Amino acid sequence: MTASHAVHARSLADPQGFWAEQAKRIDWETPFGQVLDNSCPPFTRWFVGGRTNLCHNALDRHQAARAAQPALVWISTETDEQRTYTYAELYDEVNRMAAILQGLGVQKGDRVLIYMPMIPQATFAMLACARIGAIHSVVFGGFASVSLAARIDDAQPRVIVSADAGSRAGKVVPYKPLLDEAIRLSQHKPEKVLLVDRKLADMPRTEGRDEDYAAWRERVAGAQVPCVWLESSEPSYVLYTSGTTGKPKGVQRDTGGYAVALATSMAYIFCGKAGDTMFTASDIGWVVGHSYIVYGPLLAGMTTVMYEGTPIRPDGGILWRIVEQYKVNLMFSAPTAIRVLKKQDPSWLTRYDLSSLRLLFLAGEPLDEPTARWIQEGIGKPVVDNYWQTESGWPIIAIQRGIEALPPKLGSPGVPAYGYDLRIVDENTGKECAPGQKGVVAIDGPLPPGCMSTVWGDDDRFVRTYWSAVPNRLCYSTFDWGVRDEDGYVFILGRTDDVINVAGHRLGTREIEESLSSHPGVAEVAVVGVQDALKGQVAMGFCIARDAARTATPADRLALEGELMKTVEQQLGAVARPARVFFVNVLPKTRSGKLLRRAIQAVAEGRDPGDLTTIEDPTALEQLQSALKG
Ligand code: AMP
């Protein structure tokens, strides 16, 4: 048995002992009485009775030894700015932000929605919420008003923190008009909106509601806000993610379990230690940003690099220049970013001093073998693929190099991480699959610390969605297909549901369909994910127009396609815009009226659609084919 298998086996045989040891990695104001309460599965409580605070663990406890060490390095190639905050400075900023939020009426348990570009104030706001026991809900800045409104209505924030604008590839993206429109659309209205003015775009303000961050920041200079200690299971945040319905799910995270899980992953998976520098090129709007830009590195006393910009601006060497300049030890990115770099001059990989860099972690989407090989050879560093989800909060499958550097197998993220009783199960029987046999990647409960505790405000949906998908077995479904080999390595083979993964961003085809359907020209629509060499997958729409005259000529079709793209962009954001929208007269459906999405996807990818005995109108597929040919 290898060391990682031994640790894994121990974590499952004796979860109480294993996690009690890991819990020593963080400070507890009140020690927990019970490590695990699994008396009401699938609801799990870790470290019951223990009281702690994420902000205390990320900042306060490091003040004695690391006040002068950089905690947060912020780099923007969009506005050409760089700024380093030491642990003492970050502590001061977070205390000020905490005082501001309290001044705006935020109390323990209140939600604060953060709709921000990648600027330091976004990190201050997250940590400030944690400090005062408020629950943050960060919404990715690439989402537009309808997506944002749905999240406002679900989370019901007392305060929203936002900014005038972000910037993407040199283009200013105003946030405030989208936010105002979202608040207009939502039923729930926040009491206050706190605004950071970057002076990138005009920012109309609503009297009595909108507050200026800079003015408040001066007013609360020197504020010291005591941490509000939370019972371990009290929520730290809600992060929305796409599912198979149009309504996004609020993934609710606890406090103590999350802190312990992240601190443990920093050691066992990321090999990070206090004083190291970690550069996670993600966005705080995604789970990778929550766990490995903000909380993970700071819990471990590391320096975290927050980057506003793209991997190829001003040139294809920017990521490596950052590594050289800030002596980055650990880097975390996504396969799409690497595929983007592959299109650049390969000499960018060798122009900078990368001697500080120990490991490159990649996650969020499947890592194809050529990309893995290209980057590994190009920078001469081990590449660590890791598989996880918004729901888990930290890696489920990885080579856990902090335990042992098991040899990686290209195409596999590795072996199940400690704490996860991972099974590949048959979708029809719930029985475990033999090695080499494809099944659903599932986890037998209890889920380890740090994983979602429930769906925000909807326990029933948590059980219904995640724990009822596999028959004859109470297990958590990841909704991914997978296969395990004889050595225990797991290979991920794509989603079992209608969720797609575009450039590492998870999107629900249902949400995009709802947006397209809202256009008056559309009678029916199907959206599927189609393989793409750069982004992994892209969304493709197939529409039946209400009025055939609108799609009579190629020019008509192009015009309607353009309108539809714009609709999605305005409602959901550019991130959800389909790559193409095609028009047909009929969509492939079963005789009972169910859309045959897999068949549509197969045709769009040029594959054989397989068994179609249930199809109502076989000509539907031919129509798809000719629409694709244009
Ligand atoms: P998200 O919740 O947005 O992080 O998306 C999670 C989904 O992304 C998973 O359910 C997988 O479908 C996919 N995913 C994440 N990491 C990997 C990986 N390393 N390999 C393959 N698929 C991945």
XYZ file of C-alpha atoms and ligand atoms in Angstrom:
653
model
C 0.000 0.000 0.000
C 1.349 3.427 -0.909
C 1.476 6.274 1.622
C -1.450 8.105 -0.001
C -3.546 4.959 0.044
C -2.697 4.484 3.700
C -3.692 8.055 4.590
C -6.864 7.677 2.544
C -7.745 4.380 4.225
C -7.102 5.819 7.671
C -9.240 8.920 6.948
C -12.183 6.649 6.114
C -11.645 4.042 8.838
C -11.234 6.630 11.567
C -12.629 9.960 10.348
C -12.957 11.266 13.892
C -9.306 10.653 14.714
C -8.025 11.793 11.337
C -9.935 15.073 11.247
C -9.396 15.837 14.936
C -5.676 15.839 14.145
C -6.151 18.079 11.108
C -8.299 20.474 13.153
C -5.166 21.441 15.084
C -4.070 23.377 12.009
C -6.462 26.175 12.908
C -7.274 28.226 16.013
C -10.470 27.520 17.898
C -11.917 30.060 20.336
C -13.951 27.234 21.892
C -12.809 23.655 21.315
C -15.279 21.327 19.626
C -16.963 18.613 21.675
C -17.660 16.173 18.871
C -15.674 15.753 15.663
C -18.503 14.493 13.485
C -22.262 14.415 13.855
C -23.719 12.246 11.126
C -26.927 11.368 12.939
C -29.090 12.917 10.252
C -27.553 11.974 6.900
C -26.908 13.407 4.407
C -26.648 16.480 6.647
C -23.244 16.390 8.284
C -21.828 18.591 10.995
C -18.103 18.717 11.591
C -16.409 19.910 14.778
C -19.672 20.326 16.648
C -19.639 22.978 19.360
C -16.293 24.390 18.252
C -16.225 28.130 17.684
C -13.855 29.761 15.267
C -13.566 32.514 12.671
C -12.096 32.345 9.169
C -10.773 35.903 9.259
C -9.059 35.345 12.589
C -7.351 32.284 11.128
C -6.440 34.050 7.895
C -5.158 37.289 9.420
C -5.168 37.869 13.166
C -3.212 34.815 14.153
C -0.406 35.665 11.736
C 0.089 39.207 13.041
C 2.658 38.282 15.671
C 5.019 36.482 13.291
C 4.203 37.905 9.850
C 2.965 41.494 10.160
C 5.563 42.689 7.647
C 5.250 39.747 5.233
C 3.241 40.394 2.081
C -0.188 38.825 2.438
C -1.851 40.056 -0.743
C -0.113 41.091 -3.941
C -2.480 42.668 -6.428
C -1.469 43.025 -10.045
C -3.636 44.532 -12.748
C -2.394 44.518 -16.315
C -5.726 46.100 -17.184
C -5.053 49.359 -15.345
C -1.302 48.906 -15.046
C -1.213 48.892 -11.260
C 0.505 46.762 -8.649
C 0.058 46.910 -4.919
C 1.322 44.789 -2.077
C -0.455 44.555 1.281
C 1.462 43.114 4.185
C -0.368 41.053 6.762
C -0.544 44.193 8.948
C -1.920 46.286 6.093
C -4.428 43.685 5.030
C -5.556 43.394 8.639
C -6.096 47.149 8.728
C -8.044 47.197 5.442
C -10.225 44.289 6.458
C -10.970 45.886 9.806
C -11.972 49.074 8.065
C -14.196 47.170 5.662
C -15.735 45.290 8.587
C -16.437 48.598 10.319
C -18.020 49.974 7.135
C -20.261 46.958 6.729
C -21.328 47.200 10.346
C -21.913 50.914 9.822
C -24.232 49.997 6.968
C -26.210 47.742 9.291
C -24.713 44.329 8.500
C -24.969 41.854 11.368
C -24.097 38.240 11.962
C -25.993 35.966 9.566
C -26.836 38.770 7.127
C -25.908 38.191 3.510
C -23.573 40.533 1.679
C -23.466 40.131 -2.076
C -20.115 40.960 -3.651
C -20.249 41.827 -7.356
C -16.744 43.002 -8.017
C -13.904 42.972 -10.469
C -10.586 41.485 -9.385
C -9.541 44.300 -7.085
C -8.202 44.129 -3.519
C -11.427 45.542 -2.090
C -13.186 42.333 -3.171
C -10.838 40.346 -0.936
C -11.253 42.881 1.872
C -15.018 42.484 1.602
C -14.919 38.683 1.734
C -12.643 38.644 4.767
C -14.611 41.434 6.445
C -17.813 39.411 6.107
C -16.077 36.411 7.625
C -14.846 38.641 10.449
C -18.290 39.851 11.470
C -20.106 36.582 10.843
C -21.910 37.858 7.751
C -22.417 35.425 4.877
C -20.839 36.542 1.628
C -22.097 35.626 -1.756
C -19.666 36.553 -4.489
C -21.192 36.764 -7.948
C -18.786 36.462 -10.863
C -18.343 39.855 -12.516
C -18.940 38.344 -15.945
C -22.594 37.681 -15.121
C -25.163 40.219 -16.272
C -28.356 41.601 -14.787
C -30.759 38.656 -15.041
C -28.238 36.205 -13.537
C -27.433 38.738 -10.855
C -31.097 39.432 -10.085
C -31.763 35.708 -9.567
C -28.921 35.564 -7.069
C -30.081 38.730 -5.279
C -33.541 37.224 -4.882
C -32.196 33.952 -3.578
C -29.552 35.300 -1.195
C -31.535 38.378 -0.104
C -28.490 40.466 0.769
C -28.779 43.373 3.159
C -25.833 45.070 1.446
C -24.226 44.729 -1.978
C -20.585 45.651 -2.511
C -19.679 46.613 -6.060
C -17.629 48.967 -8.212
C -17.982 51.270 -11.177
C -16.326 48.872 -13.590
C -14.013 46.041 -14.381
C -11.782 45.726 -17.384
C -11.237 42.774 -19.659
C -8.524 42.624 -22.302
C -8.211 46.402 -22.194
C -11.906 47.060 -22.535
C -13.780 48.703 -19.686
C -16.770 46.667 -18.551
C -19.151 48.867 -16.541
C -20.665 47.017 -13.566
C -22.918 49.662 -12.073
C -25.557 49.810 -14.847
C -25.821 46.003 -14.733
C -26.178 46.116 -10.977
C -28.827 48.863 -11.107
C -30.758 46.877 -13.682
C -30.475 43.718 -11.568
C -31.813 45.524 -8.508
C -34.655 46.884 -10.638
C -35.496 43.341 -11.769
C -35.202 41.675 -8.369
C -38.025 41.377 -5.851
C -35.624 41.749 -2.969
C -33.988 45.162 -2.601
C -30.725 45.636 -0.708
C -30.752 48.389 1.899
C -27.353 49.705 0.893
C -24.909 49.436 -2.004
C -21.264 50.143 -1.217
C -19.351 51.307 -4.260
C -15.664 51.354 -5.043
C -15.025 54.064 -7.612
C -12.069 53.086 -9.796
C -12.821 56.022 -12.061
C -13.034 53.728 -15.052
C -16.653 54.501 -15.909
C -19.382 56.960 -15.020
C -21.278 55.843 -11.996
C -24.754 57.204 -11.387
C -25.700 56.874 -7.711
C -29.022 56.334 -6.037
C -29.540 58.789 -3.211
C -30.045 57.133 0.183
C -28.964 53.702 -1.041
C -25.551 54.017 -2.638
C -22.540 54.646 -0.411
C -19.007 55.615 -1.318
C -16.290 53.253 -0.192
C -13.429 55.773 -0.224
C -15.313 58.245 1.981
C -16.301 55.529 4.440
C -12.768 54.158 4.501
C -11.416 57.519 5.699
C -14.152 57.796 8.278
C -13.331 54.460 9.892
C -9.524 54.796 9.865
C -7.888 52.729 12.604
C -11.066 50.750 13.317
C -10.606 47.505 15.226
C -13.540 45.190 14.824
C -13.574 42.107 17.036
C -14.097 38.761 15.313
C -17.534 37.242 15.741
C -16.960 33.619 16.716
C -19.142 31.191 14.827
C -20.144 27.688 15.699
C -18.338 25.425 13.247
C -21.434 24.606 11.189
C -22.665 28.175 10.842
C -22.433 29.306 7.224
C -19.453 31.253 5.965
C -20.652 31.812 2.434
C -23.020 30.955 -0.361
C -21.667 30.524 -3.883
C -24.070 29.977 -6.745
C -23.438 27.355 -9.343
C -25.272 26.106 -12.386
C -27.361 22.986 -12.323
C -29.851 21.398 -14.633
C -32.672 23.797 -13.877
C -32.671 27.461 -14.794
C -32.396 28.371 -11.101
C -28.807 28.388 -9.869
C -28.043 26.525 -6.661
C -26.632 28.327 -3.667
C -23.847 26.116 -2.407
C -23.678 26.750 1.330
C -20.363 26.291 3.098
C -19.782 25.945 6.825
C -17.035 27.681 8.789
C -14.944 25.259 10.867
C -14.997 22.373 8.418
C -13.985 24.649 5.561
C -11.095 26.154 7.526
C -9.767 22.712 8.470
C -10.251 21.288 4.969
C -8.399 24.161 3.317
C -5.557 24.170 5.829
C -5.151 20.417 5.328
C -5.242 20.701 1.540
C -2.568 23.383 1.617
C -0.260 20.856 3.240
C -1.273 17.523 1.717
C -2.186 18.562 -1.815
C -0.613 21.950 -2.524
C 2.611 21.495 -0.535
C 2.374 25.088 0.645
C 3.963 26.388 3.790
C 3.952 29.687 5.637
C 6.030 32.263 3.799
C 5.457 30.697 0.363
C 3.845 32.643 -2.454
C 0.855 31.230 -4.306
C -0.472 32.624 -7.565
C -3.928 31.384 -8.435
C -4.946 32.811 -11.782
C -8.684 32.485 -11.309
C -11.482 34.844 -10.332
C -12.920 35.360 -6.869
C -16.340 34.683 -8.426
C -15.472 30.988 -8.734
C -14.781 28.427 -6.067
C -11.088 28.197 -6.985
C -10.835 31.896 -6.167
C -12.588 31.495 -2.826
C -10.440 28.579 -1.742
C -7.073 29.283 -3.320
C -6.840 33.029 -3.927
C -8.355 34.107 -0.639
C -8.775 31.618 2.186
C -6.352 28.736 1.595
C -3.085 30.662 1.181
C -3.906 33.135 3.973
C -4.916 30.409 6.406
C -1.488 28.923 5.758
C 0.380 32.218 6.303
C 1.350 32.472 2.662
C 1.427 35.380 0.224
C -1.354 35.278 -2.318
C -1.202 36.898 -5.754
C -4.452 38.298 -7.143
C -4.360 39.060 -10.839
C -6.673 41.218 -12.933
C -5.842 40.489 -16.549
C -5.584 37.806 -19.193
C -2.721 35.340 -19.815
C -1.697 37.061 -23.060
C -1.794 40.760 -22.327
C 0.432 42.700 -22.751
C 2.089 39.554 -24.109
C 2.217 35.774 -23.711
C 4.905 36.016 -21.030
C 2.911 37.875 -18.404
C 2.125 34.912 -16.133
C 5.773 33.836 -16.073
C 6.954 37.403 -15.513
C 4.742 37.494 -12.433
C 6.296 34.213 -11.270
C 9.785 35.671 -11.663
C 9.020 39.056 -10.158
C 7.193 37.780 -7.077
C 9.130 34.524 -6.706
C 5.963 32.493 -6.942
C 6.302 28.986 -5.493
C 2.929 27.520 -6.357
C 0.778 28.373 -9.299
C -2.817 27.392 -10.013
C -4.553 27.877 -13.338
C -7.003 26.190 -15.716
C -6.372 24.058 -18.810
C -8.001 26.666 -21.067
C -5.438 29.284 -20.029
C -2.679 26.862 -20.990
C -4.335 26.124 -24.331
C -4.447 29.883 -24.932
C -0.719 30.058 -24.187
C -0.065 27.194 -26.586
C -1.023 29.519 -29.406
C 1.694 31.985 -28.379
C 5.401 31.906 -29.071
C 6.685 28.944 -26.990
C 9.831 30.866 -26.071
C 7.738 32.804 -23.517
C 7.962 29.702 -21.351
C 11.717 29.889 -21.039
C 12.414 33.612 -20.979
C 11.947 34.115 -17.261
C 13.545 32.779 -14.140
C 11.066 30.205 -12.889
C 13.422 28.683 -10.325
C 11.121 29.650 -7.426
C 8.218 27.706 -8.929
C 7.720 24.211 -7.545
C 4.378 23.062 -8.916
C 1.681 24.066 -11.374
C -1.860 23.022 -10.453
C -4.582 22.864 -13.076
C -8.296 22.298 -12.439
C -11.826 23.175 -13.400
C -12.137 21.162 -16.591
C -10.575 18.109 -18.189
C -6.865 18.423 -18.829
C -6.105 16.887 -22.203
C -2.863 14.970 -22.580
C -1.200 17.143 -25.262
C -1.771 20.283 -23.183
C -0.473 18.614 -20.023
C 2.627 17.407 -21.835
C 3.247 20.729 -23.578
C 3.222 22.811 -20.412
C 5.074 20.288 -18.293
C 7.913 20.053 -20.782
C 7.790 23.772 -21.541
C 8.325 24.981 -17.995
C 10.037 21.866 -16.680
C 7.855 21.672 -13.569
C 5.422 19.018 -12.404
C 1.857 19.709 -13.448
C -0.779 18.593 -10.965
C -4.236 18.034 -12.395
C -6.916 18.093 -9.713
C -10.603 17.369 -9.940
C -13.244 18.988 -7.795
C -16.371 21.115 -7.822
C -17.948 24.194 -6.321
C -19.790 21.796 -4.050
C -16.667 20.164 -2.615
C -14.668 23.352 -2.043
C -11.333 21.521 -2.341
C -9.881 18.708 -4.471
C -11.694 15.373 -4.587
C -9.140 13.637 -6.812
C -5.484 14.581 -7.058
C -1.974 13.321 -6.691
C -1.458 14.410 -3.097
C 2.160 15.398 -3.316
C 2.265 16.649 0.269
C 1.773 13.025 1.280
C 3.621 11.318 -1.525
C 4.491 12.079 -5.152
C 2.686 9.142 -6.731
C 3.553 8.967 -10.430
C 0.872 10.802 -12.413
C -0.944 9.196 -15.333
C -1.727 11.566 -18.159
C -5.461 12.025 -18.556
C -6.209 11.238 -14.911
C -6.305 13.759 -12.058
C -4.999 10.952 -9.825
C -6.454 9.086 -6.890
C -9.245 9.991 -4.428
C -8.131 12.448 -1.776
C -8.261 11.535 1.940
C -11.754 11.978 3.360
C -13.593 11.090 0.163
C -15.111 7.620 0.019
C -15.230 7.789 -3.750
C -17.021 5.096 -5.706
C -17.676 4.580 -9.378
C -21.249 3.306 -9.431
C -23.638 1.941 -11.995
C -26.262 4.542 -12.840
C -29.061 1.955 -12.950
C -28.269 -0.332 -10.038
C -26.147 1.794 -7.716
C -23.663 -1.094 -7.513
C -19.972 -0.404 -7.622
C -18.363 -0.765 -11.049
C -15.361 -2.972 -11.652
C -12.063 -1.357 -12.681
C -12.278 -0.301 -16.310
C -16.056 -0.027 -16.223
C -17.608 3.399 -16.718
C -19.985 4.698 -14.064
C -21.059 7.748 -12.104
C -18.451 9.298 -9.831
C -20.163 9.213 -6.452
C -19.133 9.691 -2.848
C -20.510 7.596 -0.015
C -21.321 9.802 2.964
C -20.378 11.488 5.107
C -18.706 14.068 2.909
C -15.472 15.289 4.472
C -15.135 18.730 6.078
C -15.337 21.731 3.743
C -17.911 20.280 1.369
C -21.268 21.982 0.921
C -23.558 21.653 3.920
C -26.776 22.226 1.993
C -28.398 24.270 -0.770
C -28.985 27.740 0.623
C -32.546 27.941 1.921
C -33.516 24.608 0.385
C -32.500 21.473 2.313
C -34.938 19.502 0.268
C -33.220 20.428 -2.973
C -29.895 19.350 -1.481
C -31.255 15.869 -0.797
C -33.259 15.674 -4.013
C -30.508 16.875 -6.313
C -27.315 15.468 -4.915
C -28.291 12.476 -2.822
C -31.090 10.889 -4.818
C -29.499 10.619 -8.248
C -28.177 7.062 -7.854
C -30.726 4.308 -7.216
C -30.408 1.948 -4.225
C -27.613 3.895 -2.644
C -27.480 6.950 -0.388
C -24.503 8.626 -1.994
C -23.526 12.057 -3.234
C -23.471 12.297 -7.011
C -20.861 14.484 -8.648
C -22.789 14.220 -11.928
C -19.590 13.248 -13.677
C -18.891 10.003 -15.482
C -15.693 8.297 -14.525
C -13.693 5.109 -14.610
C -11.131 3.728 -12.217
C -8.141 1.686 -13.368
C -6.522 -1.267 -11.623
C -4.183 1.071 -9.730
C -7.025 3.186 -8.374
C -6.476 6.187 -10.672
C -9.700 7.840 -11.723
C -10.367 9.203 -15.209
C -13.178 11.749 -15.626
C -15.306 11.250 -18.713
C -17.666 14.233 -18.779
C -20.920 15.262 -17.114
C -23.927 13.018 -16.697
C -26.276 16.016 -16.700
C -26.889 19.078 -18.846
C -24.168 21.141 -17.268
C -21.458 22.268 -19.656
C -17.977 23.529 -19.010
C -16.819 26.454 -21.120
C -13.218 27.470 -20.491
C -13.498 26.055 -16.975
C -16.713 27.992 -16.329
C -19.652 25.847 -15.432
C -22.889 26.759 -17.157
C -26.335 25.219 -17.212
C -27.737 24.707 -20.699
C -31.187 25.275 -19.173
C -30.290 28.821 -18.130
C -29.114 29.626 -21.636
C -32.232 28.059 -23.135
C -34.449 30.159 -20.884
C -32.624 33.273 -21.944
C -32.908 32.441 -25.661
C -36.598 31.588 -25.231
C -37.271 35.021 -23.786
C -36.612 36.490 -27.250
C -39.949 37.020 -29.014
C -38.608 35.459 -32.215
C -38.011 32.058 -30.621
C -40.595 29.280 -30.413
C -38.413 26.440 -29.143
C -34.787 25.969 -28.338
C -32.195 23.416 -27.300
C -28.713 24.252 -26.074
C -25.954 21.681 -25.887
C -22.248 21.713 -25.105
C -20.039 20.931 -28.066
C -16.363 20.002 -27.966
C -13.998 22.868 -28.659
C -10.243 22.707 -29.093
C -9.572 25.843 -27.062
C -12.341 26.158 -24.481
C -12.997 22.465 -23.901
C -16.656 23.014 -24.688
C -18.788 25.775 -26.138
C -22.548 26.253 -25.984
C -24.459 25.804 -29.203
C -28.114 26.705 -29.649
C -30.671 25.147 -31.991
C -33.804 27.232 -32.364
C -37.169 26.993 -34.006
C -38.178 30.502 -35.025
C -41.727 31.649 -34.332
C -41.968 33.105 -37.789
C -40.286 31.118 -40.573
C -39.901 34.314 -42.602
C -37.296 35.471 -40.098
C -34.969 32.632 -41.072
C -35.667 32.448 -44.807
C -32.279 33.619 -46.113
C -28.735 33.300 -44.734
C -28.785 37.054 -44.045
C -32.047 36.710 -42.065
C -30.595 33.889 -40.048
C -27.436 35.820 -39.313
C -29.447 38.824 -38.144
C -31.630 36.751 -35.807
C -28.609 34.859 -34.533
C -26.977 38.187 -33.683
C -30.060 39.346 -31.785
C -30.187 36.111 -29.832
C -26.518 36.309 -28.873
C -27.105 39.833 -27.642
C -30.082 38.728 -25.564
C -27.995 36.135 -23.746
C -25.136 38.555 -23.297
C -27.407 41.185 -21.782
C -29.251 38.801 -19.515
C -26.628 36.300 -18.419
C -23.339 37.833 -19.493
C -20.803 37.248 -22.236
C -19.596 34.104 -20.452
C -22.869 32.338 -21.341
C -23.164 33.510 -24.948
C -23.447 30.540 -27.312
C -20.752 30.146 -29.921
C -23.429 29.696 -32.600
C -27.193 29.576 -32.887
C -28.676 27.496 -35.710
C -32.247 27.373 -36.956
C -34.334 24.288 -37.633
C -38.037 23.502 -38.121
C -38.106 20.623 -35.699
C -35.965 19.488 -32.762
C -35.235 15.827 -32.068
C -37.505 14.662 -29.271
C -38.750 11.411 -27.857
C -42.370 10.469 -28.508
C -43.111 11.665 -24.974
C -41.713 15.089 -25.895
C -38.339 14.963 -24.145
C -35.505 16.714 -25.942
C -32.839 14.284 -27.137
C -29.921 16.424 -26.051
C -27.311 13.697 -26.279
C -28.311 13.068 -29.887
C -28.150 16.773 -30.679
C -24.735 16.970 -29.078
C -23.507 13.927 -30.999
C -24.640 15.370 -34.321
C -23.087 18.748 -33.515
C -19.796 16.991 -32.748
C -20.031 14.921 -35.935
C -20.529 11.686 -34.004
C -23.022 8.884 -34.452
C -26.129 9.738 -32.364
C -26.546 6.081 -31.374
C -29.783 4.291 -30.607
C -32.739 6.474 -31.613
C -35.658 4.110 -31.423
C -37.615 6.580 -29.315
C -37.266 9.537 -31.678
C -40.521 11.077 -32.795
C -39.381 12.547 -36.105
C -36.196 11.033 -37.578
C -35.857 13.888 -40.093
C -35.056 16.179 -37.154
C -31.469 14.932 -37.144
C -31.047 15.531 -40.848
C -32.282 19.067 -40.301
C -29.673 19.576 -37.614
C -26.990 18.297 -39.940
C -27.938 20.604 -42.763
C -28.292 23.582 -40.403
C -24.753 22.913 -39.141
C -23.462 22.827 -42.700
C -24.920 26.309 -43.024
P -17.154 23.885 -10.952
O -18.149 23.575 -9.891
O -17.501 25.104 -11.719
O -15.761 23.916 -10.402
O -17.205 22.703 -12.015
C -17.003 21.391 -11.594
C -16.998 20.472 -12.759
O -15.877 20.762 -13.613
C -16.818 19.024 -12.383
O -18.033 18.424 -11.996
C -16.229 18.433 -13.651
O -17.222 18.205 -14.599
C -15.330 19.563 -14.135
N -13.943 19.417 -13.654
C -13.346 20.115 -12.673
N -12.053 19.757 -12.536
C -11.814 18.802 -13.449
C -10.665 18.022 -13.802
N -9.484 18.181 -13.200
N -10.808 17.097 -14.789
C -11.998 16.928 -15.411
N -13.098 17.636 -15.133
C -13.022 18.569 -14.168
